[in-house]
PDB file of C-alpha atoms and ligand atoms in Angstrom:
ATOM      1  CA  MET C 793     -19.595   3.898 -13.960  1.00  0.00           C
ATOM      2  CA  GLY C 794     -21.517   0.764 -13.137  1.00  0.00           C
ATOM      3  CA  GLU C 795     -23.581  -0.723 -10.385  1.00  0.00           C
ATOM      4  CA  VAL C 796     -22.243  -3.563  -8.326  1.00  0.00           C
ATOM      5  CA  PRO C 797     -24.949  -6.164  -7.801  1.00  0.00           C
ATOM      6  CA  ASP C 798     -25.526  -7.067  -4.191  1.00  0.00           C
ATOM      7  CA  ASN C 799     -25.032 -10.794  -4.559  1.00  0.00           C
ATOM      8  CA  ALA C 800     -22.841 -13.502  -3.148  1.00  0.00           C
ATOM      9  CA  GLN C 801     -20.473 -13.545  -6.151  1.00  0.00           C
ATOM     10  CA  VAL C 802     -19.120 -10.033  -5.693  1.00  0.00           C
ATOM     11  CA  HIS C 803     -16.260 -11.207  -3.488  1.00  0.00           C
ATOM     12  CA  LEU C 804     -14.993 -13.370  -6.394  1.00  0.00           C
ATOM     13  CA  LEU C 805     -13.967 -10.356  -8.483  1.00  0.00           C
ATOM     14  CA  ASN C 806     -10.225 -10.440  -9.147  1.00  0.00           C
ATOM     15  CA  ALA C 807      -9.517  -7.076  -7.538  1.00  0.00           C
ATOM     16  CA  ASP C 808      -5.942  -5.995  -6.775  1.00  0.00           C
ATOM     17  CA  LEU C 809      -6.102  -2.745  -4.837  1.00  0.00           C
ATOM     18  CA  HIS C 810      -2.506  -2.419  -3.612  1.00  0.00           C
ATOM     19  CA  SER C 811       0.495  -1.938  -5.923  1.00  0.00           C
ATOM     20  CA  HIS C 812       3.499   0.365  -6.429  1.00  0.00           C
ATOM     21  CA  SER C 813       5.080   1.966  -9.492  1.00  0.00           C
ATOM     22  CA  THR C 814       8.285   3.945 -10.140  1.00  0.00           C
ATOM     23  CA  VAL C 815       6.445   6.950  -8.678  1.00  0.00           C
ATOM     24  CA  SER C 816       7.282   5.435  -5.255  1.00  0.00           C
ATOM     25  CA  ASP C 817       9.255   2.233  -4.631  1.00  0.00           C
ATOM     26  CA  GLY C 818       7.989  -0.014  -7.419  1.00  0.00           C
ATOM     27  CA  THR C 819      10.185  -0.762 -10.426  1.00  0.00           C
ATOM     28  CA  LEU C 820       7.538  -0.785 -13.193  1.00  0.00           C
ATOM     29  CA  GLN C 821       6.103   2.341 -14.783  1.00  0.00           C
ATOM     30  CA  PRO C 822       2.334   2.767 -14.222  1.00  0.00           C
ATOM     31  CA  GLU C 823       1.635   1.638 -17.809  1.00  0.00           C
ATOM     32  CA  ALA C 824       3.689  -1.555 -17.433  1.00  0.00           C
ATOM     33  CA  LEU C 825       1.982  -2.284 -14.129  1.00  0.00           C
ATOM     34  CA  ALA C 826      -1.474  -1.891 -15.715  1.00  0.00           C
ATOM     35  CA  GLN C 827      -0.423  -4.266 -18.511  1.00  0.00           C
ATOM     36  CA  ARG C 828       0.905  -6.824 -16.036  1.00  0.00           C
ATOM     37  CA  ALA C 829      -2.317  -6.601 -14.003  1.00  0.00           C
ATOM     38  CA  ALA C 830      -4.449  -7.148 -17.126  1.00  0.00           C
ATOM     39  CA  ASP C 831      -2.221 -10.033 -18.289  1.00  0.00           C
ATOM     40  CA  ARG C 832      -2.639 -11.738 -14.925  1.00  0.00           C
ATOM     41  CA  GLY C 833      -6.414 -11.527 -14.959  1.00  0.00           C
ATOM     42  CA  VAL C 834      -6.930  -8.570 -12.631  1.00  0.00           C
ATOM     43  CA  GLU C 835     -10.431  -7.131 -13.180  1.00  0.00           C
ATOM     44  CA  LEU C 836     -10.211  -4.097 -10.893  1.00  0.00           C
ATOM     45  CA  TRP C 837      -6.905  -2.384 -10.177  1.00  0.00           C
ATOM     46  CA  ALA C 838      -5.541   0.478  -8.055  1.00  0.00           C
ATOM     47  CA  LEU C 839      -2.054   1.966  -8.046  1.00  0.00           C
ATOM     48  CA  THR C 840      -1.249   2.900  -4.430  1.00  0.00           C
ATOM     49  CA  ASP C 841       2.109   4.670  -4.413  1.00  0.00           C
ATOM     50  CA  HIS C 842       3.455   5.729  -1.008  1.00  0.00           C
ATOM     51  CA  ASP C 843       2.271   9.269  -0.128  1.00  0.00           C
ATOM     52  CA  ALA C 844       1.984  10.180  -3.819  1.00  0.00           C
ATOM     53  CA  LEU C 845      -0.561  10.670  -6.596  1.00  0.00           C
ATOM     54  CA  ALA C 846       1.819  11.442  -9.461  1.00  0.00           C
ATOM     55  CA  GLY C 847       1.083   8.143 -11.239  1.00  0.00           C
ATOM     56  CA  GLN C 848      -2.707   8.330 -11.069  1.00  0.00           C
ATOM     57  CA  ALA C 849      -3.461   9.966 -14.419  1.00  0.00           C
ATOM     58  CA  ARG C 850      -1.103   7.585 -16.261  1.00  0.00           C
ATOM     59  CA  ALA C 851      -2.524   4.572 -14.408  1.00  0.00           C
ATOM     60  CA  ARG C 852      -6.074   5.584 -15.277  1.00  0.00           C
ATOM     61  CA  GLU C 853      -5.351   6.061 -18.943  1.00  0.00           C
ATOM     62  CA  ALA C 854      -3.432   2.786 -19.220  1.00  0.00           C
ATOM     63  CA  ALA C 855      -6.088   0.815 -17.332  1.00  0.00           C
ATOM     64  CA  LEU C 856      -8.996   2.163 -19.335  1.00  0.00           C
ATOM     65  CA  ASP C 857      -7.110   1.535 -22.618  1.00  0.00           C
ATOM     66  CA  LEU C 858      -6.753  -2.093 -21.539  1.00  0.00           C
ATOM     67  CA  GLY C 859     -10.401  -2.419 -20.485  1.00  0.00           C
ATOM     68  CA  LEU C 860      -9.309  -2.812 -16.873  1.00  0.00           C
ATOM     69  CA  ALA C 861     -11.612  -1.273 -14.252  1.00  0.00           C
ATOM     70  CA  TRP C 862      -9.759   1.189 -12.061  1.00  0.00           C
ATOM     71  CA  LEU C 863      -9.916   3.139  -8.783  1.00  0.00           C
ATOM     72  CA  THR C 864      -7.716   5.993  -7.587  1.00  0.00           C
ATOM     73  CA  GLY C 865      -5.308   4.895  -4.864  1.00  0.00           C
ATOM     74  CA  THR C 866      -2.511   5.859  -2.500  1.00  0.00           C
ATOM     75  CA  GLU C 867      -0.807   4.427   0.608  1.00  0.00           C
ATOM     76  CA  VAL C 868      -0.333   7.009   3.354  1.00  0.00           C
ATOM     77  CA  SER C 869       2.436   6.601   5.950  1.00  0.00           C
ATOM     78  CA  VAL C 870       1.041   7.212   9.456  1.00  0.00           C
ATOM     79  CA  THR C 871       2.525   7.187  12.952  1.00  0.00           C
ATOM     80  CA  PHE C 872       0.164   5.763  15.576  1.00  0.00           C
ATOM     81  CA  ALA C 873       1.193   4.918  19.152  1.00  0.00           C
ATOM     82  CA  GLY C 874       4.843   5.252  18.150  1.00  0.00           C
ATOM     83  CA  GLU C 875       4.578   2.726  15.297  1.00  0.00           C
ATOM     84  CA  THR C 876       4.288   3.129  11.536  1.00  0.00           C
ATOM     85  CA  VAL C 877       0.879   2.192  10.145  1.00  0.00           C
ATOM     86  CA  HIS C 878      -0.019   2.343   6.459  1.00  0.00           C
ATOM     87  CA  VAL C 879      -3.451   3.592   5.405  1.00  0.00           C
ATOM     88  CA  ILE C 880      -4.657   2.923   1.862  1.00  0.00           C
ATOM     89  CA  GLY C 881      -6.940   5.480   0.259  1.00  0.00           C
ATOM     90  CA  LEU C 882      -9.227   4.315  -2.558  1.00  0.00           C
ATOM     91  CA  GLY C 883     -11.761   5.958  -4.824  1.00  0.00           C
ATOM     92  CA  PHE C 884     -10.988   9.584  -3.892  1.00  0.00           C
ATOM     93  CA  ASP C 885     -10.904  12.662  -6.108  1.00  0.00           C
ATOM     94  CA  ALA C 886      -7.191  12.917  -7.029  1.00  0.00           C
ATOM     95  CA  ASP C 887      -7.537  16.672  -7.581  1.00  0.00           C
ATOM     96  CA  ASN C 888      -8.633  17.372  -4.003  1.00  0.00           C
ATOM     97  CA  PRO C 889      -6.346  20.157  -2.674  1.00  0.00           C
ATOM     98  CA  ASP C 890      -6.335  19.004   0.981  1.00  0.00           C
ATOM     99  CA  LEU C 891      -5.371  15.461  -0.004  1.00  0.00           C
ATOM    100  CA  ILE C 892      -2.651  16.716  -2.351  1.00  0.00           C
ATOM    101  CA  ALA C 893      -1.260  19.043   0.342  1.00  0.00           C
ATOM    102  CA  GLY C 894      -1.427  16.389   3.057  1.00  0.00           C
ATOM    103  CA  LEU C 895       0.484  13.872   0.954  1.00  0.00           C
ATOM    104  CA  ALA C 896       3.079  16.515   0.008  1.00  0.00           C
ATOM    105  CA  THR C 897       3.675  17.234   3.707  1.00  0.00           C
ATOM    106  CA  THR C 898       3.917  13.513   4.473  1.00  0.00           C
ATOM    107  CA  ARG C 899       6.553  12.857   1.806  1.00  0.00           C
ATOM    108  CA  GLY C 900       8.302  16.132   2.661  1.00  0.00           C
ATOM    109  CA  GLY C 901      10.443  14.552   5.367  1.00  0.00           C
ATOM    110  CA  ARG C 902      11.695  11.635   3.264  1.00  0.00           C
ATOM    111  CA  LEU C 903      14.815  13.252   1.799  1.00  0.00           C
ATOM    112  CA  GLN C 904      16.129  14.522   5.144  1.00  0.00           C
ATOM    113  CA  ARG C 905      15.451  11.128   6.706  1.00  0.00           C
ATOM    114  CA  ALA C 906      17.356   9.514   3.813  1.00  0.00           C
ATOM    115  CA  ARG C 907      20.366  11.766   4.534  1.00  0.00           C
ATOM    116  CA  GLU C 908      20.306  10.656   8.165  1.00  0.00           C
ATOM    117  CA  MET C 909      19.953   7.008   7.149  1.00  0.00           C
ATOM    118  CA  ALA C 910      22.960   7.358   4.826  1.00  0.00           C
ATOM    119  CA  ASP C 911      25.022   9.009   7.608  1.00  0.00           C
ATOM    120  CA  SER C 912      24.099   6.165   9.893  1.00  0.00           C
ATOM    121  CA  LEU C 913      24.995   3.529   7.291  1.00  0.00           C
ATOM    122  CA  GLY C 914      28.278   5.400   6.684  1.00  0.00           C
ATOM    123  CA  ARG C 915      29.136   5.036  10.369  1.00  0.00           C
ATOM    124  CA  ALA C 916      28.360   1.324  10.005  1.00  0.00           C
ATOM    125  CA  GLY C 917      30.975   1.094   7.246  1.00  0.00           C
ATOM    126  CA  ILE C 918      28.753   1.559   4.173  1.00  0.00           C
ATOM    127  CA  PRO C 919      29.649   4.788   2.345  1.00  0.00           C
ATOM    128  CA  GLY C 920      27.753   6.377  -0.549  1.00  0.00           C
ATOM    129  CA  ALA C 921      24.296   5.146   0.429  1.00  0.00           C
ATOM    130  CA  LEU C 922      22.489   8.445  -0.227  1.00  0.00           C
ATOM    131  CA  ASP C 923      23.642   8.751  -3.838  1.00  0.00           C
ATOM    132  CA  GLY C 924      23.209   5.010  -4.158  1.00  0.00           C
ATOM    133  CA  ALA C 925      19.581   5.036  -2.986  1.00  0.00           C
ATOM    134  CA  LEU C 926      18.739   8.147  -5.007  1.00  0.00           C
ATOM    135  CA  SER C 927      20.040   6.525  -8.180  1.00  0.00           C
ATOM    136  CA  TYR C 928      17.026   4.165  -7.988  1.00  0.00           C
ATOM    137  CA  VAL C 929      14.394   6.862  -7.464  1.00  0.00           C
ATOM    138  CA  GLU C 930      12.594   9.089  -9.993  1.00  0.00           C
ATOM    139  CA  ASP C 931      11.697  11.828  -7.489  1.00  0.00           C
ATOM    140  CA  PRO C 932      14.196  12.342  -4.598  1.00  0.00           C
ATOM    141  CA  GLN C 933      11.284  13.409  -2.348  1.00  0.00           C
ATOM    142  CA  ALA C 934       9.829   9.908  -2.768  1.00  0.00           C
ATOM    143  CA  VAL C 935      12.904   8.039  -1.502  1.00  0.00           C
ATOM    144  CA  THR C 936      12.052   5.027   0.700  1.00  0.00           C
ATOM    145  CA  ARG C 937      13.924   2.337   2.580  1.00  0.00           C
ATOM    146  CA  THR C 938      13.269   0.078  -0.427  1.00  0.00           C
ATOM    147  CA  HIS C 939      15.644   2.211  -2.504  1.00  0.00           C
ATOM    148  CA  PHE C 940      18.367   1.773   0.128  1.00  0.00           C
ATOM    149  CA  ALA C 941      17.678  -1.956   0.089  1.00  0.00           C
ATOM    150  CA  ARG C 942      18.190  -2.102  -3.695  1.00  0.00           C
ATOM    151  CA  PHE C 943      21.510  -0.270  -3.328  1.00  0.00           C
ATOM    152  CA  LEU C 944      22.769  -2.693  -0.650  1.00  0.00           C
ATOM    153  CA  VAL C 945      21.711  -5.732  -2.674  1.00  0.00           C
ATOM    154  CA  ASP C 946      23.258  -4.437  -5.910  1.00  0.00           C
ATOM    155  CA  ARG C 947      26.487  -3.676  -4.005  1.00  0.00           C
ATOM    156  CA  GLY C 948      26.553  -7.312  -2.907  1.00  0.00           C
ATOM    157  CA  ILE C 949      26.354  -6.349   0.792  1.00  0.00           C
ATOM    158  CA  CYS C 950      23.161  -8.396   1.214  1.00  0.00           C
ATOM    159  CA  SER C 951      21.630 -11.099  -0.937  1.00  0.00           C
ATOM    160  CA  ASP C 952      18.047  -9.783  -0.917  1.00  0.00           C
ATOM    161  CA  ALA C 953      15.850  -6.978   0.417  1.00  0.00           C
ATOM    162  CA  HIS C 954      14.665  -9.014   3.392  1.00  0.00           C
ATOM    163  CA  GLU C 955      18.246  -9.491   4.555  1.00  0.00           C
ATOM    164  CA  VAL C 956      18.838  -5.737   4.196  1.00  0.00           C
ATOM    165  CA  PHE C 957      15.846  -4.938   6.405  1.00  0.00           C
ATOM    166  CA  ARG C 958      16.834  -7.557   8.956  1.00  0.00           C
ATOM    167  CA  ARG C 959      20.442  -6.379   9.197  1.00  0.00           C
ATOM    168  CA  PHE C 960      20.228  -2.636   8.474  1.00  0.00           C
ATOM    169  CA  LEU C 961      16.837  -1.001   8.011  1.00  0.00           C
ATOM    170  CA  ASN C 962      14.450  -2.343  10.647  1.00  0.00           C
ATOM    171  CA  GLU C 963      14.000  -0.522  13.936  1.00  0.00           C
ATOM    172  CA  GLY C 964      17.093  -0.825  16.133  1.00  0.00           C
ATOM    173  CA  LYS C 965      19.436  -1.576  13.203  1.00  0.00           C
ATOM    174  CA  PRO C 966      22.277   0.755  12.083  1.00  0.00           C
ATOM    175  CA  GLY C 967      20.487   2.356   9.122  1.00  0.00           C
ATOM    176  CA  PHE C 968      17.143   2.892  10.885  1.00  0.00           C
ATOM    177  CA  VAL C 969      16.137   6.490  11.567  1.00  0.00           C
ATOM    178  CA  PRO C 970      12.913   7.069  13.515  1.00  0.00           C
ATOM    179  CA  HIS C 971      10.476   9.252  11.644  1.00  0.00           C
ATOM    180  CA  ARG C 972       7.167  10.927  12.421  1.00  0.00           C
ATOM    181  CA  TRP C 973       4.665  10.424   9.602  1.00  0.00           C
ATOM    182  CA  ALA C 974       1.093  11.759   9.279  1.00  0.00           C
ATOM    183  CA  ARG C 975      -1.386  11.447  12.139  1.00  0.00           C
ATOM    184  CA  LEU C 976      -4.021   8.725  11.767  1.00  0.00           C
ATOM    185  CA  GLY C 977      -6.928  11.176  11.959  1.00  0.00           C
ATOM    186  CA  ASP C 978      -5.357  13.483   9.364  1.00  0.00           C
ATOM    187  CA  ALA C 979      -4.706  10.674   6.880  1.00  0.00           C
ATOM    188  CA  VAL C 980      -8.284   9.383   7.212  1.00  0.00           C
ATOM    189  CA  LYS C 981      -9.653  12.920   6.904  1.00  0.00           C
ATOM    190  CA  TRP C 982      -7.647  13.692   3.729  1.00  0.00           C
ATOM    191  CA  ILE C 983      -8.926  10.499   2.069  1.00  0.00           C
ATOM    192  CA  THR C 984     -12.559  10.690   3.170  1.00  0.00           C
ATOM    193  CA  GLY C 985     -12.657  14.472   2.607  1.00  0.00           C
ATOM    194  CA  ALA C 986     -11.728  13.741  -1.016  1.00  0.00           C
ATOM    195  CA  GLY C 987     -14.675  11.307  -1.290  1.00  0.00           C
ATOM    196  CA  GLY C 988     -12.598   8.134  -0.853  1.00  0.00           C
ATOM    197  CA  MET C 989     -12.451   5.184   1.521  1.00  0.00           C
ATOM    198  CA  ALA C 990      -9.638   4.774   4.076  1.00  0.00           C
ATOM    199  CA  VAL C 991      -8.425   1.190   4.569  1.00  0.00           C
ATOM    200  CA  VAL C 992      -5.872  -0.075   7.124  1.00  0.00           C
ATOM    201  CA  ALA C 993      -3.082  -1.692   5.069  1.00  0.00           C
ATOM    202  CA  HIS C 994      -1.530  -5.067   6.052  1.00  0.00           C
ATOM    203  CA  PRO C 995      -2.329  -4.643   9.782  1.00  0.00           C
ATOM    204  CA  ALA C 996      -0.352  -7.775  10.726  1.00  0.00           C
ATOM    205  CA  ARG C 997       2.820  -5.883   9.792  1.00  0.00           C
ATOM    206  CA  CYS C 998       2.253  -3.568  12.801  1.00  0.00           C
ATOM    207  CA  ARG C 999       3.751  -5.122  15.919  1.00  0.00           C
ATOM    208  CA  PHE C1000       0.988  -3.886  18.216  1.00  0.00           C
ATOM    209  CA  SER C1001      -0.113  -5.310  21.533  1.00  0.00           C
ATOM    210  CA  PRO C1002      -3.780  -6.426  21.534  1.00  0.00           C
ATOM    211  CA  THR C1003      -4.624  -3.194  23.412  1.00  0.00           C
ATOM    212  CA  ALA C1004      -2.842  -0.948  20.888  1.00  0.00           C
ATOM    213  CA  GLU C1005      -4.422  -2.864  18.003  1.00  0.00           C
ATOM    214  CA  PHE C1006      -7.877  -2.368  19.496  1.00  0.00           C
ATOM    215  CA  ALA C1007      -7.092   1.348  19.932  1.00  0.00           C
ATOM    216  CA  LEU C1008      -5.930   1.589  16.308  1.00  0.00           C
ATOM    217  CA  PHE C1009      -9.136   0.138  14.887  1.00  0.00           C
ATOM    218  CA  SER C1010     -11.384   2.000  17.347  1.00  0.00           C
ATOM    219  CA  GLU C1011      -9.797   5.350  16.520  1.00  0.00           C
ATOM    220  CA  PHE C1012      -9.646   4.539  12.811  1.00  0.00           C
ATOM    221  CA  VAL C1013     -13.396   3.914  12.765  1.00  0.00           C
ATOM    222  CA  ALA C1014     -14.085   6.976  14.923  1.00  0.00           C
ATOM    223  CA  HIS C1015     -12.202   9.119  12.378  1.00  0.00           C
ATOM    224  CA  GLY C1016     -14.300   7.688   9.523  1.00  0.00           C
ATOM    225  CA  GLY C1017     -12.090   4.817   8.318  1.00  0.00           C
ATOM    226  CA  ARG C1018     -14.161   2.028   6.721  1.00  0.00           C
ATOM    227  CA  GLY C1019     -11.894  -0.753   5.482  1.00  0.00           C
ATOM    228  CA  VAL C1020      -9.150  -3.233   6.349  1.00  0.00           C
ATOM    229  CA  GLU C1021      -6.858  -5.287   4.134  1.00  0.00           C
ATOM    230  CA  VAL C1022      -7.500  -8.949   4.822  1.00  0.00           C
ATOM    231  CA  MET C1023      -6.161 -10.683   1.699  1.00  0.00           C
ATOM    232  CA  VAL C1024      -2.707  -9.145   1.263  1.00  0.00           C
ATOM    233  CA  SER C1025       0.674 -10.727   0.567  1.00  0.00           C
ATOM    234  CA  ALA C1026       2.101  -9.695   3.956  1.00  0.00           C
ATOM    235  CA  HIS C1027      -0.517 -11.808   5.795  1.00  0.00           C
ATOM    236  CA  ASN C1028      -0.213 -15.545   6.366  1.00  0.00           C
ATOM    237  CA  ASP C1029      -3.329 -17.740   6.529  1.00  0.00           C
ATOM    238  CA  LEU C1030      -3.734 -17.264  10.259  1.00  0.00           C
ATOM    239  CA  GLU C1031      -3.465 -13.481   9.906  1.00  0.00           C
ATOM    240  CA  ARG C1032      -5.999 -13.508   7.061  1.00  0.00           C
ATOM    241  CA  ARG C1033      -8.453 -15.268   9.354  1.00  0.00           C
ATOM    242  CA  ARG C1034      -7.641 -12.975  12.262  1.00  0.00           C
ATOM    243  CA  PHE C1035      -8.240  -9.792  10.257  1.00  0.00           C
ATOM    244  CA  ALA C1036     -11.363 -11.251   8.678  1.00  0.00           C
ATOM    245  CA  ASP C1037     -12.651 -11.458  12.269  1.00  0.00           C
ATOM    246  CA  ILE C1038     -11.489  -7.879  12.922  1.00  0.00           C
ATOM    247  CA  ALA C1039     -13.395  -6.734   9.804  1.00  0.00           C
ATOM    248  CA  LEU C1040     -16.579  -8.280  11.190  1.00  0.00           C
ATOM    249  CA  GLU C1041     -15.945  -7.015  14.735  1.00  0.00           C
ATOM    250  CA  PHE C1042     -15.408  -3.404  13.611  1.00  0.00           C
ATOM    251  CA  ASP C1043     -17.941  -3.567  10.764  1.00  0.00           C
ATOM    252  CA  LEU C1044     -15.264  -2.789   8.159  1.00  0.00           C
ATOM    253  CA  HIS C1045     -15.189  -3.550   4.451  1.00  0.00           C
ATOM    254  CA  ALA C1046     -12.425  -5.970   3.450  1.00  0.00           C
ATOM    255  CA  SER C1047      -9.773  -5.365   0.800  1.00  0.00           C
ATOM    256  CA  ARG C1048      -7.484  -7.522  -1.312  1.00  0.00           C
ATOM    257  CA  GLY C1049      -4.131  -6.487  -2.778  1.00  0.00           C
ATOM    258  CA  SER C1050      -0.772  -7.985  -3.711  1.00  0.00           C
ATOM    259  CA  ASP C1051       1.373  -4.991  -2.591  1.00  0.00           C
ATOM    260  CA  PHE C1052       3.319  -5.719  -5.780  1.00  0.00           C
ATOM    261  CA  HIS C1053       6.591  -3.751  -6.191  1.00  0.00           C
ATOM    262  CA  ASP C1054       8.790  -5.687  -8.612  1.00  0.00           C
ATOM    263  CA  PRO C1055       8.718  -8.903 -10.688  1.00  0.00           C
ATOM    264  CA  VAL C1056      11.741 -10.378  -8.837  1.00  0.00           C
ATOM    265  CA  GLU C1057      11.535  -8.831  -5.360  1.00  0.00           C
ATOM    266  CA  SER C1058       7.802  -9.362  -4.821  1.00  0.00           C
ATOM    267  CA  ARG C1059       6.828 -12.863  -3.805  1.00  0.00           C
ATOM    268  CA  CYS C1060       3.186 -12.269  -4.718  1.00  0.00           C
ATOM    269  CA  ASP C1061       2.260 -11.230  -8.260  1.00  0.00           C
ATOM    270  CA  LEU C1062      -0.629  -9.010  -9.266  1.00  0.00           C
ATOM    271  CA  GLY C1063      -4.021 -10.693  -9.068  1.00  0.00           C
ATOM    272  CA  SER C1064      -2.719 -13.954  -7.586  1.00  0.00           C
ATOM    273  CA  LEU C1065      -4.125 -13.909  -4.047  1.00  0.00           C
ATOM    274  CA  PRO C1066      -7.049 -16.091  -2.923  1.00  0.00           C
ATOM    275  CA  ASP C1067     -10.531 -14.533  -2.987  1.00  0.00           C
ATOM    276  CA  LEU C1068     -11.899 -12.769   0.051  1.00  0.00           C
ATOM    277  CA  PRO C1069     -13.967 -14.986   2.349  1.00  0.00           C
ATOM    278  CA  GLY C1070     -17.645 -14.810   1.343  1.00  0.00           C
ATOM    279  CA  THR C1071     -18.600 -13.654   4.836  1.00  0.00           C
ATOM    280  CA  LEU C1072     -16.935 -10.253   4.270  1.00  0.00           C
ATOM    281  CA  ARG C1073     -18.140  -7.180   2.408  1.00  0.00           C
ATOM    282  CA  PRO C1074     -15.540  -6.205  -0.229  1.00  0.00           C
ATOM    283  CA  VAL C1075     -14.428  -2.572  -0.360  1.00  0.00           C
ATOM    284  CA  TRP C1076     -15.297  -2.498  -4.068  1.00  0.00           C
ATOM    285  CA  GLN C1077     -18.958  -3.088  -3.276  1.00  0.00           C
ATOM    286  CA  ALA C1078     -19.088   0.189  -1.335  1.00  0.00           C
ATOM    287  CA  LEU C1079     -16.882   1.960  -3.904  1.00  0.00           C
ATOM    288  CA  ALA C1080     -18.928   0.971  -6.977  1.00  0.00           C
ATOM    289  CA  PRO C1081     -19.887   4.548  -7.906  1.00  0.00           C
ATOM    290  CA  ARG C1082     -16.198   5.538  -7.856  1.00  0.00           C
ATOM    291  CA  ILE C1083     -14.975   2.729 -10.129  1.00  0.00           C
ATOM    292  CA  GLN C1084     -14.063   3.751 -13.666  1.00  0.00           C
ATOM    293  CA  GLY C1085     -14.380   1.425 -16.640  1.00  0.00           C
ATOM    294  CA  LEU C1086     -16.459  -1.071 -14.706  1.00  0.00           C
ATOM    295  CA  ARG C1087     -18.236  -3.790 -16.660  1.00  0.00           C
ATOM    296  CA  ASP C1088     -21.232  -5.130 -14.776  1.00  0.00           C
ATOM    297  CA  GLN C1089     -20.858  -8.649 -16.128  1.00  0.00           C
ATOM    298  CA  ALA C1090     -17.369  -8.935 -14.596  1.00  0.00           C
ATOM    299  CA  LEU C1091     -18.860  -8.299 -11.185  1.00  0.00           C
ATOM    300  CA  SER C1092     -21.994 -10.377 -11.423  1.00  0.00           C
ATOM    301  CA  ARG C1093     -20.597 -13.484 -13.101  1.00  0.00           C
ATOM    302  CA  SER C1094     -20.280 -16.714 -11.170  1.00  0.00           C
ATOM    303  CA  ALA C1095     -16.863 -18.166 -10.507  1.00  0.00           C
TER     304      ALA C1095
HETATM  305  P1  AMP R1460       9.620   3.595   4.150  1.00  0.00           P
HETATM  306  O1  AMP R1460       8.235   4.086   3.847  1.00  0.00           O
HETATM  307  O2  AMP R1460      10.697   4.455   3.547  1.00  0.00           O
HETATM  308  O3  AMP R1460       9.836   3.328   5.621  1.00  0.00           O
HETATM  309  O4  AMP R1460       9.793   2.214   3.402  1.00  0.00           O
HETATM  310  C1  AMP R1460       8.889   1.203   3.645  1.00  0.00           C
HETATM  311  C2  AMP R1460       8.904   0.198   2.495  1.00  0.00           C
HETATM  312  O5  AMP R1460       9.941  -0.740   2.689  1.00  0.00           O
HETATM  313  C3  AMP R1460       7.636  -0.615   2.445  1.00  0.00           C
HETATM  314  O6  AMP R1460       6.668   0.038   1.692  1.00  0.00           O
HETATM  315  C4  AMP R1460       8.086  -1.881   1.775  1.00  0.00           C
HETATM  316  O7  AMP R1460       8.029  -1.727   0.375  1.00  0.00           O
HETATM  317  C5  AMP R1460       9.538  -2.000   2.169  1.00  0.00           C
HETATM  318  N1  AMP R1460       9.771  -2.991   3.242  1.00  0.00           N
HETATM  319  C6  AMP R1460       9.487  -2.879   4.548  1.00  0.00           C
HETATM  320  N2  AMP R1460       9.892  -3.980   5.220  1.00  0.00           N
HETATM  321  C7  AMP R1460      10.439  -4.811   4.299  1.00  0.00           C
HETATM  322  C8  AMP R1460      11.053  -6.108   4.340  1.00  0.00           C
HETATM  323  N3  AMP R1460      11.202  -6.773   5.495  1.00  0.00           N
HETATM  324  N4  AMP R1460      11.508  -6.634   3.188  1.00  0.00           N
HETATM  325  C9  AMP R1460      11.380  -5.975   2.015  1.00  0.00           C
HETATM  326  N5  AMP R1460      10.827  -4.748   1.907  1.00  0.00           N
HETATM  327  C10 AMP R1460      10.365  -4.185   3.029  1.00  0.00           C
HETATM  328 MN1   MN R1461       6.793  -0.080  -0.533  1.00  0.00          MN
HETATM  329 MN1   MN R1462       2.783  -0.759   3.230  1.00  0.00          MN
HETATM  330 MN1   MN R1463       2.414  -1.053  -0.204  1.00  0.00          MN
END
């Protein structure tokens, strides 16, 4: 474990703290993801599978073998004010029983929801979607809408995942099934109780009114949340600036992550985003004691 120097260069570290493996809805195994991150110049990496920790030990071993600094990670599905919000957890103890149990409960509803989604798609004239989606997933309990999207694309029903979501899987479309995920306060408590930092993932993806967005960040902070993703593939330049302002307004640390899922599907590759603005405090500065395999010179060097 190393110390992160408190200097102006820290935000230049090539950190990628948001990615998915075959444990959730990514298509690369944790080892292949670690290799791809290292090949693309990532200096600090986290695997953040949806509601799951099953890839953490493999990710750690692969990263440390490659000389790639590493943090534990997950992306928790939350329902807040009737909308789905994703909360990234970083730098926690992956053996914490409350975190493990909380994530198990959160993923517990996925298979039943998938059955209902498949029934709904069947009524829309698309049979076989449950078996189809499950054929892309390692653990049936981890099934996501992404797996349905892959099935519909491979069947030739849509040309890419974005078309699938637009026509079938977004709210109000035939394959959408409303679902209640974890509560915001519970997700933050599981992460912080395990010694980690809770970070609001890609907040621009939530279609909140300004009032609901203010409530989200106020409650998040009140529960002990300390970070927000600013530099993430889902955000355009305007949104990056807007959430940089939110980070300053709510005194949050800022995070950076590609949300990489697959070499073809993902428009943003590992480690390829712009640096965080120098005005923000990176999450990895606060998480320094939790980073494994950290080399001080990587953090203190000038760009
Ligand atoms: P779920 O947690 O089952 O609701 O699935 C959510 C996942 O679907 C996200 O983690 C993304 O990987 C993926 N997703 C959501 N919206 C889109 C979209 N418009 N295009 C492609 N993938 C999407
Ligand atoms: Mn995903
Ligand atoms: Mn997400
Ligand atoms: Mn993600």
